Coordinates of C-alpha atoms and ligand atoms in Angstrom, one line a residue:
X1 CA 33.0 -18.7 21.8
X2 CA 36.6 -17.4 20.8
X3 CA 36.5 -13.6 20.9
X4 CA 37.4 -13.7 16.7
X5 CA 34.6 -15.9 15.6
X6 CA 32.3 -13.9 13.3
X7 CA 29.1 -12.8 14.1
X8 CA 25.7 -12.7 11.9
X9 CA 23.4 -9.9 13.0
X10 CA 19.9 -10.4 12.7
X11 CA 17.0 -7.8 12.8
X12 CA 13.3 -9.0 12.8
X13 CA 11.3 -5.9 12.3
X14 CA 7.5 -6.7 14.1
X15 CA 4.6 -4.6 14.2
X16 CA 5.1 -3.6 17.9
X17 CA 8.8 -3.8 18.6
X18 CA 12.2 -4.0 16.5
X19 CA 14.2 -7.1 17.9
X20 CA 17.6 -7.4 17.1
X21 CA 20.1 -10.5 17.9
X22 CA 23.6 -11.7 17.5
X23 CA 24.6 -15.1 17.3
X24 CA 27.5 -16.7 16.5
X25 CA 28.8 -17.0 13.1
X26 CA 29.9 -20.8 14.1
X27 CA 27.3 -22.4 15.9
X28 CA 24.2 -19.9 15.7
X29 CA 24.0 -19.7 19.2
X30 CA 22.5 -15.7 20.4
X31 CA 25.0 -14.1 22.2
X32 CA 23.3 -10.8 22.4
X33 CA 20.3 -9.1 22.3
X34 CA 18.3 -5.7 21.9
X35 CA 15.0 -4.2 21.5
X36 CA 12.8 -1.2 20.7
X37 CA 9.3 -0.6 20.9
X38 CA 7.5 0.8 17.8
X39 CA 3.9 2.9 18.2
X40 CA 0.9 2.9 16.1
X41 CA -1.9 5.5 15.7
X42 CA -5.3 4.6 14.9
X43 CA -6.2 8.5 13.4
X44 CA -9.7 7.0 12.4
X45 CA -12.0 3.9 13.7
X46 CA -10.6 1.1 11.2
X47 CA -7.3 2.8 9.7
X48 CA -3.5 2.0 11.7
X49 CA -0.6 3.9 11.0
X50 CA 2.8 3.5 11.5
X51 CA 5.9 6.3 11.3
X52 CA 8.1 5.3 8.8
X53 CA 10.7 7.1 10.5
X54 CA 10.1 6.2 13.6
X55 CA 10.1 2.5 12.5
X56 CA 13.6 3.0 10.8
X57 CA 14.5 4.6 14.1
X58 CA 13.8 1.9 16.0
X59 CA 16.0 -0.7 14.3
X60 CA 18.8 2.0 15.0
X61 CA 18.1 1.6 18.5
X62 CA 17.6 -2.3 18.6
X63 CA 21.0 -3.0 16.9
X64 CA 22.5 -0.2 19.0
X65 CA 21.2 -2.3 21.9
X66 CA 22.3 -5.4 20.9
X67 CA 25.8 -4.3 20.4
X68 CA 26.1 -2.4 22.9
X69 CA 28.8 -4.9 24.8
X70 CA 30.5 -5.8 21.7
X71 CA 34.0 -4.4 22.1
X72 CA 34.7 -5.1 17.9
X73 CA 31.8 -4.5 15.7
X74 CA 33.8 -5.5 12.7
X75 CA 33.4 -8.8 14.0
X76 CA 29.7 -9.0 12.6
X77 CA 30.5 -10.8 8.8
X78 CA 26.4 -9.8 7.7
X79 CA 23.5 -9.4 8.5
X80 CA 19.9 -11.4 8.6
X81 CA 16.9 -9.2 8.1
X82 CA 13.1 -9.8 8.7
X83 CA 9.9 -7.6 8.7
X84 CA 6.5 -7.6 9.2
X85 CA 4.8 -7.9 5.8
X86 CA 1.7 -6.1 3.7
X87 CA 2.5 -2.8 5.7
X88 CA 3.1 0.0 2.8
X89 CA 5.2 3.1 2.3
X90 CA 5.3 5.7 -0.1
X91 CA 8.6 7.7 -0.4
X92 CA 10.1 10.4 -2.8
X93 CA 12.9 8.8 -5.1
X94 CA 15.2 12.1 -4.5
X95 CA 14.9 13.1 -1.2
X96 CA 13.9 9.3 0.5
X97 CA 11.4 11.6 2.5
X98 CA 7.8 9.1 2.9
X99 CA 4.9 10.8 1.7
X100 CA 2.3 9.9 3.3
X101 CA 1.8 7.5 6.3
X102 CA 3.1 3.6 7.0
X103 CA -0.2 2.0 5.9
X104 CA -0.1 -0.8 8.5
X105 CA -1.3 -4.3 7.7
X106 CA -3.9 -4.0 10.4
X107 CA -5.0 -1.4 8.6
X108 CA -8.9 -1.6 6.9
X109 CA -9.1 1.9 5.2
X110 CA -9.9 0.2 1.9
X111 CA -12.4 -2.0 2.8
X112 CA -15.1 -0.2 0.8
X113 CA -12.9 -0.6 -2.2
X114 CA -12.2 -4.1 -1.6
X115 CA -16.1 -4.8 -1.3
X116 CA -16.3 -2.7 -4.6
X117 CA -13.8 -4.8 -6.5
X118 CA -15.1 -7.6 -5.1
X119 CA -18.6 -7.4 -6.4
X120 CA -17.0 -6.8 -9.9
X121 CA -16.0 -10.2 -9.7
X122 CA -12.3 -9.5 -9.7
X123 CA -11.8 -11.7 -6.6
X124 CA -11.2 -14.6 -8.9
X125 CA -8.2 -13.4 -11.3
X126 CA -6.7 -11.8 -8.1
X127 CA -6.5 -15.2 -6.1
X128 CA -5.5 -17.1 -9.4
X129 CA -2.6 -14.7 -9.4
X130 CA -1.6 -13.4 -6.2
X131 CA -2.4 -16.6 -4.5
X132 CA -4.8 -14.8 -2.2
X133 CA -8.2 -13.8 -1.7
X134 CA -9.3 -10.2 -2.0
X135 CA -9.0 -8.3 1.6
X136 CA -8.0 -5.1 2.7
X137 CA -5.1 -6.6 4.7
X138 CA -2.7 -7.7 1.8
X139 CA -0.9 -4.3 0.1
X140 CA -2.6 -3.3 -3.1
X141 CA -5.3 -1.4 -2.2
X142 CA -3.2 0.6 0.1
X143 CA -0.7 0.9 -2.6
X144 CA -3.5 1.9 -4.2
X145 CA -4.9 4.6 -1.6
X146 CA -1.3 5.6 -1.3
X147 CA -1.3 6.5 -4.8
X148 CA -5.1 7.9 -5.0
X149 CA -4.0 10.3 -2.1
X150 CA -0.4 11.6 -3.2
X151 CA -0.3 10.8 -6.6
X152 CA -4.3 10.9 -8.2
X153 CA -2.5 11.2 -12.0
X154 CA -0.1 8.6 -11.1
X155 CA 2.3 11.2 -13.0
X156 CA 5.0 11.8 -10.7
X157 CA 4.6 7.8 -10.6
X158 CA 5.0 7.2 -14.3
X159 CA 8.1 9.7 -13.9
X160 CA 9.8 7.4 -11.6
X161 CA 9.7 10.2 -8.7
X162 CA 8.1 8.3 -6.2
X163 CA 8.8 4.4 -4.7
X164 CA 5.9 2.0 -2.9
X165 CA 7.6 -0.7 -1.1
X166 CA 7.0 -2.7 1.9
X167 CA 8.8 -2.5 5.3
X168 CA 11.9 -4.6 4.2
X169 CA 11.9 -2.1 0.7
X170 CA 11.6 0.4 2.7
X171 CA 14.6 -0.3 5.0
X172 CA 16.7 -1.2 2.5
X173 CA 16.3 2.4 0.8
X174 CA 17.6 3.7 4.1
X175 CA 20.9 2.0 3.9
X176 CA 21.1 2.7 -0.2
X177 CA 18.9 6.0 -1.5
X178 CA 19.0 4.6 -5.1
X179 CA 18.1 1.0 -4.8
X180 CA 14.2 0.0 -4.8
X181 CA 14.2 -3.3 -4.1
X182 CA 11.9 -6.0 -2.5
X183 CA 12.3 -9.2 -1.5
X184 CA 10.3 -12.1 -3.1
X185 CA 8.6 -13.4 -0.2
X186 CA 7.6 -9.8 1.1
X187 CA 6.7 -9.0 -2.6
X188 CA 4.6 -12.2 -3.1
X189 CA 2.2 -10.4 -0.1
X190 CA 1.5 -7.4 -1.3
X191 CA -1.1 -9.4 -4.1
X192 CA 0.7 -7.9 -7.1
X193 CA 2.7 -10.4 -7.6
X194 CA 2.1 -13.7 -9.6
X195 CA 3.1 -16.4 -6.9
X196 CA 3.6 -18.8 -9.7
X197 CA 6.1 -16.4 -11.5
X198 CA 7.1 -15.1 -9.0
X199 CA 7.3 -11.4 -10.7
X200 CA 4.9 -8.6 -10.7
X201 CA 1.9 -9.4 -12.6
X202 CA 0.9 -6.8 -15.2
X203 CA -3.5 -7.6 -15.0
X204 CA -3.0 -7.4 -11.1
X205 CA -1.2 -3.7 -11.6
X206 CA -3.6 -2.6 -13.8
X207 CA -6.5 -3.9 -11.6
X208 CA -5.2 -1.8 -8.4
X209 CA -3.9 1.0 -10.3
X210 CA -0.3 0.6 -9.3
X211 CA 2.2 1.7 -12.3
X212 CA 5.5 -0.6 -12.6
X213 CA 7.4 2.3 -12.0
X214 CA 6.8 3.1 -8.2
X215 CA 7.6 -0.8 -7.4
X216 CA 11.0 -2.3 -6.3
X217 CA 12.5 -4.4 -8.3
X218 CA 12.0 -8.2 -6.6
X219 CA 15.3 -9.6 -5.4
X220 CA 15.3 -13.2 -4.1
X221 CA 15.7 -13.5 -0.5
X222 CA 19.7 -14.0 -1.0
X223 CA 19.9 -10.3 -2.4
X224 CA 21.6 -8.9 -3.8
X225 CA 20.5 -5.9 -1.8
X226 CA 22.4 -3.2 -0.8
X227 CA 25.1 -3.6 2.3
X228 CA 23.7 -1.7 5.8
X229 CA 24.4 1.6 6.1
X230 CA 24.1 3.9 9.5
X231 CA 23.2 1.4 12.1
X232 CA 26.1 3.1 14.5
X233 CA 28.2 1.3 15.8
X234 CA 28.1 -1.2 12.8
X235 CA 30.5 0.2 10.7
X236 CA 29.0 1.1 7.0
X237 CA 29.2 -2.0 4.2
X238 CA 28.2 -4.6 6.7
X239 CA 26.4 -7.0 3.5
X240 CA 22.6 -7.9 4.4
X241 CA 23.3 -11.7 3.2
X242 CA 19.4 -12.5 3.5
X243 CA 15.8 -11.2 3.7
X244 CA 12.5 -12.9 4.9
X245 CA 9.2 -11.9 5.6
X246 CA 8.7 -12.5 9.8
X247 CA 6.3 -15.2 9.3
X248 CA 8.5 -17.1 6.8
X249 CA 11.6 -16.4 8.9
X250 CA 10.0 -18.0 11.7
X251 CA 8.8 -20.9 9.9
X252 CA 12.9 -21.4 8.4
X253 CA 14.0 -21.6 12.3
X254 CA 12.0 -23.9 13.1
X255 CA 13.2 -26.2 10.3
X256 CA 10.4 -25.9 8.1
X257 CA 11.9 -26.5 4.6
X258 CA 10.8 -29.7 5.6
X259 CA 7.6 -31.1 4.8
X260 CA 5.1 -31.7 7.5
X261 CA 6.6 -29.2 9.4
X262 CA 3.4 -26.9 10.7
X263 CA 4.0 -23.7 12.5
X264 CA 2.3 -21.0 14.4
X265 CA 3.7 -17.5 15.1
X266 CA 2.1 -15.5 18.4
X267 CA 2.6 -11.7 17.4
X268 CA 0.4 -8.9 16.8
X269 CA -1.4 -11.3 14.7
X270 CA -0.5 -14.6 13.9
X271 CA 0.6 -16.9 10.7
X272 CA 0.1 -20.6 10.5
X273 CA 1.9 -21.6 8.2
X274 CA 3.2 -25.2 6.2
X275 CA 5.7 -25.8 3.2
X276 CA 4.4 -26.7 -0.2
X277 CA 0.4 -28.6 -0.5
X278 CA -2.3 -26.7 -2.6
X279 CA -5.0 -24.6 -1.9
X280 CA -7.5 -25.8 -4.4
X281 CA -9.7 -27.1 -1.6
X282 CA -8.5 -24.7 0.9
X283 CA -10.0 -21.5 -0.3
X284 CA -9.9 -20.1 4.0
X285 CA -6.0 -20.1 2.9
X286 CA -3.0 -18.1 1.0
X287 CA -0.7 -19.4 -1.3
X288 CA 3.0 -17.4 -0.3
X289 CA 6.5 -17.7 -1.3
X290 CA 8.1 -18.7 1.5
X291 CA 11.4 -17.6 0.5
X292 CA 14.1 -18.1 -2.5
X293 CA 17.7 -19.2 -0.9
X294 CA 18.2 -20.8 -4.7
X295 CA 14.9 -22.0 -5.5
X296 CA 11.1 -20.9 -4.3
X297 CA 9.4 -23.0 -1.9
X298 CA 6.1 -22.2 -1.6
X299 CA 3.8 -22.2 1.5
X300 CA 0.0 -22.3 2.6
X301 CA -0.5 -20.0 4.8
X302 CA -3.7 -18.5 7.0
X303 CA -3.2 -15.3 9.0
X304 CA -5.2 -14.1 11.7
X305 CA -5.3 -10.2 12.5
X306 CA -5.8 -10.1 16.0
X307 CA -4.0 -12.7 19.1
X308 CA -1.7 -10.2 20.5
X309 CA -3.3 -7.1 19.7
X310 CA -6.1 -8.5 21.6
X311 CA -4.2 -8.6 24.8
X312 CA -2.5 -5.3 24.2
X313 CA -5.7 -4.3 23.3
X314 CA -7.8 -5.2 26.8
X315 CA -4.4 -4.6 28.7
X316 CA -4.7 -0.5 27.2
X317 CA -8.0 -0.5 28.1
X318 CA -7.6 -1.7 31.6
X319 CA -4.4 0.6 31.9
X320 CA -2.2 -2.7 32.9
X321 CA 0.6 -4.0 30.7
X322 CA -0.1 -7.8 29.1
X323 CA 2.2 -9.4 31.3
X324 CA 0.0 -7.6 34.7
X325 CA -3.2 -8.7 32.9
X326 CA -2.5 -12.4 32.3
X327 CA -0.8 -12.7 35.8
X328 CA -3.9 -11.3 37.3
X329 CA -6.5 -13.5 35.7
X330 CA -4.5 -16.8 36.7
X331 CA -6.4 -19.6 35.7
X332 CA -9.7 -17.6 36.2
X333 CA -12.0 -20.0 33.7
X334 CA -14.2 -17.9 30.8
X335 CA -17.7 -18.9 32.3
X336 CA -19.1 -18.9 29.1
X337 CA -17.5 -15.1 28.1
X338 CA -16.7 -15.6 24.5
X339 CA -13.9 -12.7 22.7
X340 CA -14.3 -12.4 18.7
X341 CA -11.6 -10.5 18.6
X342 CA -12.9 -9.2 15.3
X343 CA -11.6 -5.5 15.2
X344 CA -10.1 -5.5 11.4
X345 CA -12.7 -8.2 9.9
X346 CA -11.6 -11.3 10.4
X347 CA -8.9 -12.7 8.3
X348 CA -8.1 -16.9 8.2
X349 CA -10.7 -18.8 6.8
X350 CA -13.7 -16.2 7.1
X351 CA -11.8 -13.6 5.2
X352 CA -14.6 -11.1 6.6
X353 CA -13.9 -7.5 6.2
X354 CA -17.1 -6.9 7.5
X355 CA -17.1 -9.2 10.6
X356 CA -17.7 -7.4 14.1
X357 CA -15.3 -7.6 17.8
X358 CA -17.7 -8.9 20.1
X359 CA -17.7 -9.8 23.9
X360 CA -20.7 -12.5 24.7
X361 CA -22.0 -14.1 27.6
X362 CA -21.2 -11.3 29.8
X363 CA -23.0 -11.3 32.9
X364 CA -23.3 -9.0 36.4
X365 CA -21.0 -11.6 37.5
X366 CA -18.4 -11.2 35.3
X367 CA -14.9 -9.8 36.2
X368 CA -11.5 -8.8 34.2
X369 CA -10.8 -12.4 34.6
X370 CA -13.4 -14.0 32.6
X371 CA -12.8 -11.8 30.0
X372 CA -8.5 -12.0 30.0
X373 CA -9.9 -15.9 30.0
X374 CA -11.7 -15.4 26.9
X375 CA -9.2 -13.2 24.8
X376 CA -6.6 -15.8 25.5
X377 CA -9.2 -18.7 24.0
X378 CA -9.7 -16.5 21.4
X379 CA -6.0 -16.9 20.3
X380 CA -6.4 -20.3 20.5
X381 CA -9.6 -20.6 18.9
X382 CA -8.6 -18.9 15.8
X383 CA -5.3 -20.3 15.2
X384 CA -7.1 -24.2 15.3
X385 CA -9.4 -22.9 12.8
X386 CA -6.5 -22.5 11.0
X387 CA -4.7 -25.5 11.5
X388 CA -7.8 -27.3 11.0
X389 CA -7.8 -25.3 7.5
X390 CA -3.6 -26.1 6.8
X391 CA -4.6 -29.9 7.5
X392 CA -6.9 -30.3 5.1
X393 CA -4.7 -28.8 2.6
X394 CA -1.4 -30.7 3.7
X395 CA -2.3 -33.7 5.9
X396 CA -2.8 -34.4 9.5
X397 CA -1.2 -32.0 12.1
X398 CA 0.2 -34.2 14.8
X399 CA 2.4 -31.1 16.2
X400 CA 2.1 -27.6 16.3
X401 CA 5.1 -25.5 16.8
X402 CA 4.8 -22.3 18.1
X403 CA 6.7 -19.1 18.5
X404 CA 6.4 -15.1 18.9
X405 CA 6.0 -13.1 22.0
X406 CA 2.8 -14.3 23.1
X407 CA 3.9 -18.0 23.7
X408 CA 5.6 -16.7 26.8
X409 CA 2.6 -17.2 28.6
X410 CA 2.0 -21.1 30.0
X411 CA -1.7 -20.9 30.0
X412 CA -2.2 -20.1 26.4
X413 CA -0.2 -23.2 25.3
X414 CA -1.7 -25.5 27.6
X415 CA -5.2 -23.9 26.1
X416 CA -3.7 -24.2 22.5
X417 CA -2.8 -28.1 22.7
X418 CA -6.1 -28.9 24.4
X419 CA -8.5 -27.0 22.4
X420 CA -6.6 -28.2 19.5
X421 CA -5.9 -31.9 20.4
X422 CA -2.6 -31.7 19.4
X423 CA 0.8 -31.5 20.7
X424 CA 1.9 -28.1 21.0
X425 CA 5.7 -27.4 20.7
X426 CA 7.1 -23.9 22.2
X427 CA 10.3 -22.8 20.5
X428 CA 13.0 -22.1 23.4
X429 CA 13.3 -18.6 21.4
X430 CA 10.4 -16.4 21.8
X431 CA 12.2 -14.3 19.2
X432 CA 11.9 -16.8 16.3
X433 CA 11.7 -14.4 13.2
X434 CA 15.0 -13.4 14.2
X435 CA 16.6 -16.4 14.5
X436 CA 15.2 -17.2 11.2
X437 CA 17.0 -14.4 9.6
X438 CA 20.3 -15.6 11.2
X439 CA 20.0 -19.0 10.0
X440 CA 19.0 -18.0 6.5
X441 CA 22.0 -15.1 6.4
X442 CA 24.4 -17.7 7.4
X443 CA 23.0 -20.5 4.3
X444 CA 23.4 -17.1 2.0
X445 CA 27.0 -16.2 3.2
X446 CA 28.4 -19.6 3.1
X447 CA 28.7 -19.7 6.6
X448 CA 26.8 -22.6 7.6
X449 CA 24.4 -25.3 5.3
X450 CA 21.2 -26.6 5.2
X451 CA 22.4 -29.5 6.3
X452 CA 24.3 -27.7 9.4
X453 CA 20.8 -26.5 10.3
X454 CA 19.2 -30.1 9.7
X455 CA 21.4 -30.9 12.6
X456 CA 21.4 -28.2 14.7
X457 CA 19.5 -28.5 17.9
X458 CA 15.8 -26.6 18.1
X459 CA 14.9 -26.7 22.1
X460 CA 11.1 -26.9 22.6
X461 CA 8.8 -27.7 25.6
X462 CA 6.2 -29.8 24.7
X463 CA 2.4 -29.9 26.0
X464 CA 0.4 -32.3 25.1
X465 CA -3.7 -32.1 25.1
X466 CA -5.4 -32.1 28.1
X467 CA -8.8 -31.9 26.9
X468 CA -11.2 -34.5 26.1
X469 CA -12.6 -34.8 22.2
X470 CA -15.7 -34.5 24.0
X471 CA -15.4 -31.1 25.7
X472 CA -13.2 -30.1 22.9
X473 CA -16.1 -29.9 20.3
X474 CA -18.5 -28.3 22.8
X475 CA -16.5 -25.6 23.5
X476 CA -15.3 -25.0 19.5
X477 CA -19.2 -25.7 18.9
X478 CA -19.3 -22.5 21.3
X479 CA -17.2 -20.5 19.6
X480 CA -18.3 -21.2 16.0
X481 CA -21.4 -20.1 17.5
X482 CA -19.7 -16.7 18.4
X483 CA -18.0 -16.2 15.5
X484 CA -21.6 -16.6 13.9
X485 CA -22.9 -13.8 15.7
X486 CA -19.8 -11.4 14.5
X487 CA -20.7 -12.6 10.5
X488 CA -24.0 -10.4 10.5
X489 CA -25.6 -11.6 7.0
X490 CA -22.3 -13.9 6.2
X491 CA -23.0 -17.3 4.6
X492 CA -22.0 -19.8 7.4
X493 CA -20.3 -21.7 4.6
X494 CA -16.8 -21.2 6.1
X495 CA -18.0 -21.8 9.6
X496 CA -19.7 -25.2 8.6
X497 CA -16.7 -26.4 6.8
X498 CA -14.1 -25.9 9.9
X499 CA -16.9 -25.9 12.5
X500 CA -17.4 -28.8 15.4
Ligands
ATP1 N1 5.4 -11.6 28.8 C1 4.4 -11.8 28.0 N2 3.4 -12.7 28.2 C2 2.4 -12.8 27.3 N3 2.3 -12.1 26.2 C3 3.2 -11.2 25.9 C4 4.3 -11.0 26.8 N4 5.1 -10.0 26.2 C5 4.5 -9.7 25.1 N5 3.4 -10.4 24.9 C6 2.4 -10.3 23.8 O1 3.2 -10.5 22.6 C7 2.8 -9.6 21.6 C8 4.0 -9.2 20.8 O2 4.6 -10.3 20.3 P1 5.8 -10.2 19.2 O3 6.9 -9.3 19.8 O4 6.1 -11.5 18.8 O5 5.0 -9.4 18.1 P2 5.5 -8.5 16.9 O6 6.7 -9.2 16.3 O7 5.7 -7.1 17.3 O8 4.3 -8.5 15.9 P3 4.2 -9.3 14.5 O9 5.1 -10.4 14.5 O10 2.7 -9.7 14.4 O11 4.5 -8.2 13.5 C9 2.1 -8.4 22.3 O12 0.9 -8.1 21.5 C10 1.7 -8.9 23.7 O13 0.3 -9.1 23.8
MG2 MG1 7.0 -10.7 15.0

C-alpha cells in the first residue's frame, strides 16, 4: 500500500468491546487494528446496564489504538460506523449529559410491562408495524421506562429538553451536541418504527408512550450525519460516510445484498440473518431494515440473547477467561449435560420472556468439562433453530456463514456444521461488523462499488457436517426436550414447529 492511499476507518461498537479497524481506502484490505473492553452491571437480577460514557470512552480508546502507528491521520478520507442495536439512552438536549442508565438490550426490566401489553392484545398491531414481536429486548419499553423514570409528565419531553436514541444516536451526538439523529436500520429495531415506511410510526408511539419529540430524526444509513468530532488523533471533520447496525454490517461483509446469502454472527448474542423473504409463516422471526445505501433492503432476522454471554458467563463464574475455559474442556463430550442458556427469556423463535437458564443431566460425575461441552452446544443448538426458522421463510440453507468473536473457537464450528447438517463457512475476519462498516463507508463515499465488493475476495474455512441425520435428530430431539423444561406452562407450539 503506497503511504498516500486514503484510509476508511471503521468502528463496530459491540456489547462487550469497541473494535476499531483501518483498511485501505483502495483495496479494503485492514491495515490496523484496536480495541477496548466495555463493562456492564447487572444492579438487579434481570436488568443490564451500560455507562454511556464509558461506552463513548471506549471508542476513544479503540480508534486511539488503531492509529496509534499511523504517522498521518489526515490520511483517513471517512469513517464506517457500527453498533450494537435496541440498547437505549436518555440524554439532556443542552448539556449532552445521559440521564439515566444505558438500558442494554440484554436487559429484561420491562418484562412485566411487556406481559401487560401483551395480554391487551397489542402484540398484533406492534408486529404488523414494527416487524417484530412484542419482547422486552427490542427498545420501546425501555424508551418507555426511560421516560416513566426521568420524565413521568413527558414534559421536559414535549419541550424538546431531552433525546432517546440508540447507541449509534447516541455517538453521533458526541461528535455534534445539536444533531439527534438515527440511522434507519438501528431505528427499525427499536419497534417504533414502521418497517414498511420506514419512519416512526405514530400508533406505535402512542402505544409505548414515547413523544416524537425525544426521537432522532432517521437518517439513511449514507447520513447525512454529522462529521466525527474528538476521536484524538483523528483530526475534527473526519465525515462518518455510513452507519449500520452490527448485525446488518456483518451480514453486508459477507456479501449479503445478495439473495441466498444466510449469515450468523457469534457475539454477546447472536443474529441470523437473510436478505428479503417474508415472515408470514415465520412468526419465531423479525422483519428488519437491513440498511438504506440508496434503497431499503429488508431482512429476516432471529436473534438469540445468549451464545457468548454464556461463555463469559461460566468463564466469570469459574474465575477463568473464555479462551482458558474452552482450552481446558478440549473435546470433553457433554454426557448428556444440557445448557438452556435462558438467562433473559429466550429470544428466536420461542420469544419467551418468561423462559428459565437451566443446567440438566448433571450428575456426581460431572466436571467443568461436560458443562463448557454443553454451553458451547447450546450456541449451536439455538442458532439451528434459527436457521431452521430463516429456511422456512427463504429457502433451503446449504451454507452458513459465520462471524463474531466466538467463531474463534474450532470446536464450536465443527459442532455448528454437524448439529446443523450444513456447511459452515468462518469468515477470515473475526471482526466482521467492522469490516462491514468499511465496505459500506467506502460504497457511500464513492470510493469503491457494489460491484468492487461483488469481486472482492471473502477468505473463509469451510467445515462440512460430520454428523449423521441419525444422531443429529436425537441429539436436537434432546435439546428440544430441554428447552421444554425451561418453558414452564409455554405452549410447545414453537418447539413442535422447529423440533426433531
Ligand atoms: N479466543 C476466543 N475463543 C472463543 N471465544 C471467544 C474468544 N474471544 C472472545 N470470545 C467470545 O466472544 C464473545 C465476544 O464476541 P464479539 O467481540 O464478537 O462480541 P460483541 O461484538 O462485543 O457483542 P455483540 O456483537 O453481541 O454486541 C465473548 O462473549 C466471548 O465469549
Ligand atoms: Mg459484535
Amino acid at each position: 500500500m503506497a503511504d498516500t492511499d486514503p484510509l476508511v476507518l471503521a468502528v463496530d461498537q459491540g456489547t462487550s468491546s469497541t473494535k476499531a479497524l483501518l483498511v485501505s481506502g483502495r483495496d479494503g484490505r485492514v491495515v490496523a487494528r484496536g480495541v477496548a473492553p466495555l463493562g456492564e452491571s447487572q444492579p438487579r437480577p434481570g436488568w443490564v446496564e451500560q455507562s454511556a460514557e464509558e461506552l463513548w470512552q471506549s471508542v476513544r480508546a479503540a480508534v486511539r489504538a488503531c492509529l496509534a502507528g499511523l504517522d498521518d491521520p489526515g490520511r483517513v478520507a471517512g469513517i464506517g460506523l457500527s453498533t450494537q442495536r435496541e440498547s437505549m439512552v436518555l440524554w439532556e438536549r443542552a448539556t449532552g449529559r445521559p440521564v439515566g442508565p444505558l438500558v442494554s438490550w440484554q436487559d429484561q426490566r420491562t418484562a412485566g410491562q411487556c406481559r401487560e401489553l401483551a395480554a391487551t392484545g397489542a402484540g398484533e398491531l406492534v408486529r404488523a408495524r414494527s416487524g417484530m414481536p412484542l419482547d422486552p429486548m427490542f427498545s420501546a419499553l425501555k424508551a418507555r421506562w426511560l421516560l416513566d423514570e426521568y420524565d413521568p409528565g413527558r414534559t421536559r419531553g414535549r419541550a424538546g429538553e431531552l433525546c432517546l436514541g440508540t447507541v449509534d444516536s447516541w455517538l453521533l451526538s458526541r461528535f455534534a451536541p445539536d444533531d439527534h439523529v438515527v440511522e434507519v436500520g438501528n431505528a427499525s429495531r427499536t419497534q417504533l418504527l414502521n418497517v414498511a415506511t420506514q419512519t416512526w410510526d405514530p400508533d406505535l408511539l402512542d402505544l409505548f408512550g414515547v413523544p416524537a419529540g425525544v426521537l432522532p430524526q432517521v437518517a439513511a444509513s449514507s447520513g447525512p450525519f454529522p462529521a466525527a468530532r474528538g476521536l484524538d488523533p483523528l483530526p475534527d471533520g473526519v465525515p462518518v460516510l455510513a452507519v449500520l447496525g452490527d448485525s446488518h454490517a456483518a451480514m453486508f461483509a459477507h456479501g449479503g445484498w445478495r439473495p441466498g446469502v444466510v449469515k450468523a454472527t457469534y457475539g454477546t448474542g447472536s443474529s441470523v440473518m437473510a436478505i428479503g423473504g417474508g415472515t408470514g409463516d415465520s412468526p419465531g422471526l423479525c422483519r428488519s431494515v437491513a440498511w438504506d445505501l440508496g434503497r431499503p433492503m429488508l431482512a429476516v432476522e432471529g436473534n438469540i440473547r445468549a451464545t457468548g454471554r454464556t461463555l463469559s458467563w461460566l468463564a466469570d463464574l469459574f474465575g477463568v477467561t473464555p479462551e482458558a475455559l474452552l482450552a481446558e474442556a478440549g473435546d470433553t463430550p457433554p454426557d448428556g449435560v444440557h445448557f438452556v442458556p435462558a438467562f433473559g427469556g429466550l429470544g428466536a423463535p420461542w420469544w419467551e420472556p418468561d423462559a428459565v437458564a437451566l443446567l440438566s443431566g448433571l450428575t456426581l460425575g460431572t466436571r467443568r468439562g461436560q458443562i463448557v461441552a454443553a454451553a458451547l452446544e447450546s450456541v449451536a443448538f439455538q442458532v439451528e433453530d434459527v436457521v431452521a426458522e430463516v429456511e422456512r421463510a427463504t429457502g433451503e440453507v446449504r451454507v452458513l456463514m459465520a462471524d463474531g468473536g466466538l467463531t474463534r473457537n474450532d470446536r464450536l464450528m465443527r459442532l455448528q456444521a454437524g448439529l446443523s447438517g450444513r456447511t459452515v463457512a468462518r469468515s477470515g475476519e473475526h471482526d466482521l461488523s467492522a469490516l462491514g462498516a468499511a465496505d459500506a463507508a467506502g460504497v457511500a463515499g464513492g470510493l469503491w462499488t457494489f460491484d468492487d465488493l461483488e469481486a472482492r475476495p471473502r477468505p473463509a474455512e469451510e467445515f462440512a457436517p460430520s454428523i449423521g441425520a441419525e444422531e443429529r435428530r436425537a441429539r436436537r430431539a434432546a435439546w428440544h426436550e430441554a428447552i421444554r423444561r425451561s418453558r414452564p406452562g409455554a405452549s410447545t407450539k414453537a418447539y413442535e414447529r422447529s423440533g426433531g
